[in-house]
Tab-separated table of C-alpha atoms in Angstrom:
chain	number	residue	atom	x	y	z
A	1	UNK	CA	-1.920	-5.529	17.225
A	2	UNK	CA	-3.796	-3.479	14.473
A	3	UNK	CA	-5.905	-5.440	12.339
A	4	UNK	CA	-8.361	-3.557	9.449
A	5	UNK	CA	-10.886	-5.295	8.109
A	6	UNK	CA	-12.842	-4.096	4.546
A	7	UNK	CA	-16.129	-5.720	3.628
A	8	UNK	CA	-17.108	-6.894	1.131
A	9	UNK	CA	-14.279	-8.407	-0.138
A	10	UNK	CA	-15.893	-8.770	-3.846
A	11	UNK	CA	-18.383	-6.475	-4.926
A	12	UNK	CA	-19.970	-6.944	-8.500
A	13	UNK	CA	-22.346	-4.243	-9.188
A	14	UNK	CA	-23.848	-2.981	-12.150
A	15	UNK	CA	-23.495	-0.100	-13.588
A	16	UNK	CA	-25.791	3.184	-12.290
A	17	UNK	CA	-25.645	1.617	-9.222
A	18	UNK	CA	-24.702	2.742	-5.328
A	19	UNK	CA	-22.858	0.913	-2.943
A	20	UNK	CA	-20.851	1.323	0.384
A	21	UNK	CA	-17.505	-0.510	1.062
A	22	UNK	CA	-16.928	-0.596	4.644
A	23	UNK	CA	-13.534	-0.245	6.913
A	24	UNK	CA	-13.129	-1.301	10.665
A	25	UNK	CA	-10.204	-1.016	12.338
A	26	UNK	CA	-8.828	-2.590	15.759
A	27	UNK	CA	-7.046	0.575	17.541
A	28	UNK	CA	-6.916	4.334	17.515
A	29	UNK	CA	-6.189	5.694	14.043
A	30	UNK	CA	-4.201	8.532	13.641
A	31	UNK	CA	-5.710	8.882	10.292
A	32	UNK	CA	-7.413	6.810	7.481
A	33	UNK	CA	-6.728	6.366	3.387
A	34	UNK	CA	-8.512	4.782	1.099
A	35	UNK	CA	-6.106	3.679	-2.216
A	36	UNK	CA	-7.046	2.327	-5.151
A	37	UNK	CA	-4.662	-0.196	-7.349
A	38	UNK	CA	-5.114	-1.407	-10.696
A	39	UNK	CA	-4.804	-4.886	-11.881
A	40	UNK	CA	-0.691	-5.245	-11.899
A	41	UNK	CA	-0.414	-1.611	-10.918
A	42	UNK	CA	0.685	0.146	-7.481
A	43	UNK	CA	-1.234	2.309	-5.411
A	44	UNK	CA	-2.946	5.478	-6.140
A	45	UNK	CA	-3.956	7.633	-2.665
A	46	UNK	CA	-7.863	8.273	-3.086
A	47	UNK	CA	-8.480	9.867	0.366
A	48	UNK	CA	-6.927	11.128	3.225
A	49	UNK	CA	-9.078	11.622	6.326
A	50	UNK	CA	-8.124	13.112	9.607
A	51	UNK	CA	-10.742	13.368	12.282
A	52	UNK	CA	-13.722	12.128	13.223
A	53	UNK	CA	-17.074	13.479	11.137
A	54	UNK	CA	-14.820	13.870	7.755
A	55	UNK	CA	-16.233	13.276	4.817
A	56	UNK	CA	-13.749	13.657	1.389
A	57	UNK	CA	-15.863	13.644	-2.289
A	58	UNK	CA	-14.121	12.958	-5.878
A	59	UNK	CA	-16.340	12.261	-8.539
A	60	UNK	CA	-18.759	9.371	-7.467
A	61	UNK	CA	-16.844	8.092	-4.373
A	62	UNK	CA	-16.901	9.710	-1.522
A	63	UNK	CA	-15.118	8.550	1.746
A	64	UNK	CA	-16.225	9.734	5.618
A	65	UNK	CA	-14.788	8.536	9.162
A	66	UNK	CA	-15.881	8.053	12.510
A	67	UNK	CA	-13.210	7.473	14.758
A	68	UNK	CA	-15.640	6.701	17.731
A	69	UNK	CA	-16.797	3.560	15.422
A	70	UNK	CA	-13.397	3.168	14.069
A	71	UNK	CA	-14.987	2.302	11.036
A	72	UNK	CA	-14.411	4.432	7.532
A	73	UNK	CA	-16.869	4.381	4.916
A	74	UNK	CA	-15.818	4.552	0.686
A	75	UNK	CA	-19.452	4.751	-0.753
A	76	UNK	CA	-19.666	4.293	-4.628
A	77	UNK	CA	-22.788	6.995	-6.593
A	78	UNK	CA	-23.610	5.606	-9.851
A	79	UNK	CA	-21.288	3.300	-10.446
A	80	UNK	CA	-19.236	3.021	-14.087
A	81	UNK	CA	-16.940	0.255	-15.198
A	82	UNK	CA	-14.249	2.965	-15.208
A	83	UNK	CA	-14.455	2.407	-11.106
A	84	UNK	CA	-13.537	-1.450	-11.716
A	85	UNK	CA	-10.531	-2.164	-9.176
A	86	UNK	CA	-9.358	-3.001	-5.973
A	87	UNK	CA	-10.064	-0.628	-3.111
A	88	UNK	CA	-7.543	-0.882	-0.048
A	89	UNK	CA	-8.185	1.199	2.855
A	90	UNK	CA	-5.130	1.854	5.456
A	91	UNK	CA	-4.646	2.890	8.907
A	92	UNK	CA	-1.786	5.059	10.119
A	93	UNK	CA	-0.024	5.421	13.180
A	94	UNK	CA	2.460	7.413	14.268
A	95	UNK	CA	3.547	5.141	17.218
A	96	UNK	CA	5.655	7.931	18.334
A	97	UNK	CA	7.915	7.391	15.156
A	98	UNK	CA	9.135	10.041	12.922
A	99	UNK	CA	7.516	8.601	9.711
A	100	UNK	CA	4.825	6.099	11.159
A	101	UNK	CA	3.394	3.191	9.796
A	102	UNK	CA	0.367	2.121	7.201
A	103	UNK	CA	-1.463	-0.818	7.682
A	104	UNK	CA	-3.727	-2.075	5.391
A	105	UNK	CA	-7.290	-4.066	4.932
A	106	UNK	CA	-7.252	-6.962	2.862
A	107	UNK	CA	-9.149	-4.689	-0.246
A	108	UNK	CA	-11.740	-4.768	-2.161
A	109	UNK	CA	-11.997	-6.018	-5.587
A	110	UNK	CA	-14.906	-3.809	-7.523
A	111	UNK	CA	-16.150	-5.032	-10.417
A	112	UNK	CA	-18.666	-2.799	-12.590
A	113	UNK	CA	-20.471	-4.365	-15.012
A	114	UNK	CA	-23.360	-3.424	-17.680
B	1	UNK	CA	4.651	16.797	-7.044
B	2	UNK	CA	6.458	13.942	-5.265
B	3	UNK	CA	7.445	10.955	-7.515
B	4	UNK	CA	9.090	7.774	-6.256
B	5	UNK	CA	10.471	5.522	-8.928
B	6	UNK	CA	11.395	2.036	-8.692
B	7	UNK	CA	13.128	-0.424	-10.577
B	8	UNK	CA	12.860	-2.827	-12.587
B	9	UNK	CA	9.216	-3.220	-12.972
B	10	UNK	CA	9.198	-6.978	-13.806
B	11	UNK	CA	11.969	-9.188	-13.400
B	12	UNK	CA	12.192	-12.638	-14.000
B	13	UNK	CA	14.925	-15.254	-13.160
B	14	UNK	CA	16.115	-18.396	-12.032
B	15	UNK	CA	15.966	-19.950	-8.336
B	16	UNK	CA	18.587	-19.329	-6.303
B	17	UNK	CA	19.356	-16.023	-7.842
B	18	UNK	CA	19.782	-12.840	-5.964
B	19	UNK	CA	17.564	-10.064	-7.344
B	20	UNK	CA	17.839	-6.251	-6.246
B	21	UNK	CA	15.578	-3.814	-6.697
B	22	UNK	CA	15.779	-0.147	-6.390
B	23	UNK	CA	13.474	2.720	-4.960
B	24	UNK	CA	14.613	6.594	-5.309
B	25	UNK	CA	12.764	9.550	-4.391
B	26	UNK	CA	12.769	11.742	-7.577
B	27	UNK	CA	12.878	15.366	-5.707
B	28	UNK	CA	12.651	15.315	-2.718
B	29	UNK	CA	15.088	13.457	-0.092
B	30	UNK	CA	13.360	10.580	2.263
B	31	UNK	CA	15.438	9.042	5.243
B	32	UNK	CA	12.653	6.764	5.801
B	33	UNK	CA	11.249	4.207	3.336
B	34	UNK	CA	8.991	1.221	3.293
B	35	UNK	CA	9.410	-2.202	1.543
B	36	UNK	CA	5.985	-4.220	0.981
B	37	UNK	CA	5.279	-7.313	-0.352
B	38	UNK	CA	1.550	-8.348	-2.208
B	39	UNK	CA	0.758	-11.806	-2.916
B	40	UNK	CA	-1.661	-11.787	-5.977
B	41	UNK	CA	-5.545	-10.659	-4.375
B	42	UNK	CA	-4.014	-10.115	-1.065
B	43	UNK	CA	-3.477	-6.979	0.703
B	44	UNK	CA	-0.106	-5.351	1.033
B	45	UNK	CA	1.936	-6.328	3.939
B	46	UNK	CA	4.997	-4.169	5.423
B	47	UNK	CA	8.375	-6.188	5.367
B	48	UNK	CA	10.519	-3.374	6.591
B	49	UNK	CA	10.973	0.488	7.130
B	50	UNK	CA	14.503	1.146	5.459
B	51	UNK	CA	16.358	4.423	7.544
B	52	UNK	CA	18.986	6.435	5.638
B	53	UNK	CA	22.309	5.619	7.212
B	54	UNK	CA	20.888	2.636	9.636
B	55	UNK	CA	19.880	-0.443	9.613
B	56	UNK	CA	16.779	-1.002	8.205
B	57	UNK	CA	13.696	-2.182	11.199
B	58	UNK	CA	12.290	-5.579	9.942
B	59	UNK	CA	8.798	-6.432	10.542
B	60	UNK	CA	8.073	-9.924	12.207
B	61	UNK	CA	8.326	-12.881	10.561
B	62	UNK	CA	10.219	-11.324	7.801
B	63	UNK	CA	13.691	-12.937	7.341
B	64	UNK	CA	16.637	-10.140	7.564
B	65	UNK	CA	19.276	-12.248	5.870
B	66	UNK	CA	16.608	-13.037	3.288
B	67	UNK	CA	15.408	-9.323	2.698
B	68	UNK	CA	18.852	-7.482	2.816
B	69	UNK	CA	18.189	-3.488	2.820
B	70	UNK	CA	20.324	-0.652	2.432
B	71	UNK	CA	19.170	2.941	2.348
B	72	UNK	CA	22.658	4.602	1.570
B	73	UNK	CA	21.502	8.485	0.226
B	74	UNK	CA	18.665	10.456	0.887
B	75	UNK	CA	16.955	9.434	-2.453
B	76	UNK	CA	17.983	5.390	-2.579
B	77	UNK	CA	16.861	2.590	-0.758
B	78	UNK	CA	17.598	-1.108	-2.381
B	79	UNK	CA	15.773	-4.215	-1.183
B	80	UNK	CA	18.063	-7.656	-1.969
B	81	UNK	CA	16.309	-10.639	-2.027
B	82	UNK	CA	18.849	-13.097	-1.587
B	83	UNK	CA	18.593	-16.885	-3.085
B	84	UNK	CA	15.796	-15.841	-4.199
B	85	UNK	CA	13.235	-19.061	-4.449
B	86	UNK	CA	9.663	-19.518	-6.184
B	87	UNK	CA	7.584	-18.421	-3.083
B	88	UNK	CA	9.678	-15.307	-2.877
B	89	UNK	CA	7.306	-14.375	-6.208
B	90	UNK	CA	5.745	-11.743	-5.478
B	91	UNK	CA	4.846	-7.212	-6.320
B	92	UNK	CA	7.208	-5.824	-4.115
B	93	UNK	CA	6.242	-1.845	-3.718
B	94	UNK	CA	8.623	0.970	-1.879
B	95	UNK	CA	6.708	4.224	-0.467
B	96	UNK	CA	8.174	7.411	0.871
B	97	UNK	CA	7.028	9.671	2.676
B	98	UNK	CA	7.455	13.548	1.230
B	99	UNK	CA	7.007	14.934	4.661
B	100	UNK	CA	6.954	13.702	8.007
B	101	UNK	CA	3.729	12.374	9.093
B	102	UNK	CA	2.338	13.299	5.263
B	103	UNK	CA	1.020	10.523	3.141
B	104	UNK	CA	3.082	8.113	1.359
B	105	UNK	CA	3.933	7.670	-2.200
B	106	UNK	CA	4.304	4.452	-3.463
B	107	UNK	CA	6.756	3.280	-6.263
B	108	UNK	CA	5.033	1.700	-9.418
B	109	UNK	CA	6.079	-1.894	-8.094
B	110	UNK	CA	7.852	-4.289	-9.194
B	111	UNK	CA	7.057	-7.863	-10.397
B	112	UNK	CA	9.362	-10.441	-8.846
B	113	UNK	CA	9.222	-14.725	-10.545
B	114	UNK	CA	11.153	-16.990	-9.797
B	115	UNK	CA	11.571	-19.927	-12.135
């Protein structure tokens, strides 16, 4: 069975600061997203990342993969209270399906403070 | 770009109601969608993958008679939650893939209580 795992689970961190949220997962990956959701909102797709040695930037996060670890990386620059939410990373598999199947980590909750 | 809408957004009613909720695919057509469920701070967890003009594949532990599913057009998929009861609460979110193998888009959610 797939299981991801994110850690932390909570992060506080002040503002101006850098941080790295971490993703493991059990099996082979087809590929990896990172989402973020807002407090009673649904998901919006952050990153996308296909094979190993990728690395994706937007803004201050930026989001890498190594496949031989099978562990993805979402690491926060300079953090601003505008980042404040929950992170969810997600690991796809085909599984010889047409459409395939997402399973998540358990998120992140990101709180940015002054 | 590809929108998925889903409705309502927040629904509220009594126990032993039966509450359905709606996903379409705006423009583009999806034979395949997916039903999750989120417990407040907990991750989102895959109840079913709903197939146009089949029956939809239930995840384990998830109760079929409970969760009914029916995915009759290209562009609709409808989760039923039947007699519904308070720990049926929950965000339930639909995603469809635009493309095969392409990422998801998820629905805005919707907010299910039950009194």
């Amino acid at each position: 069975e797939l299981k991801v795992e994110q850690n932390p689970l909570f992060l506080s961190m002040q503002e101006g600061k850098n941080y790295t949220i971490y993703c493991n997962y059990s099996t082979t990956s087809d590929r990896l997203y990172w989402y973020r959701q807002d407090p009673g909102k649904s998901l919006e797709s952050l990153f996308v990342l296909l094979s190993n040695g990728a690395v994706k930037q937007e803004g201050r996060l930026m989001a890498s993969l190594d496949t031989k670890a099978r562990l993805s990386t979402l690491h926060i620059t300079a953090a601003v209270h505008d980042l404040s939410a929950t992170y969810f990373c997600a690991s796809f598999n085909a599984g010889g399906t047409s459409y395939g199947k997402l399973t998540f980590g358990q998120g992140t909750i990101l709180t940015v403070h002054p | 770009g590809a929108v998925v809408s889903q409705h309502p957004s927040w629904v509220i009613c009594k126990s032993g109601t039966s509450v359905k909720i709606e996903c379409r695919s705006l423009d583009f057509q999806a034979t395949t969608m997916f039903w999750y469920r989120q417990f407040p701070k907990q991750s989102l967890m895959l109840m079913a993958t709903s197939n146009e003009g089949s029956k939809a594949t239930y995840e384990q532990g998830v109760e079929k008679d409970k969760f009914l599913i029916n995915h009759a057009s290209l562009t609709l998929s409808t989760l039923t939650v039947t007699s519904a009861h308070p720990e049926d609460s929950s965000f339930y979110i639909c995603s469809a893939p635009y493309q095969q193998n392409q990422p998801q888009h998820f629905g805005d959610g919707t907010r299910l209580s039950i009194l």
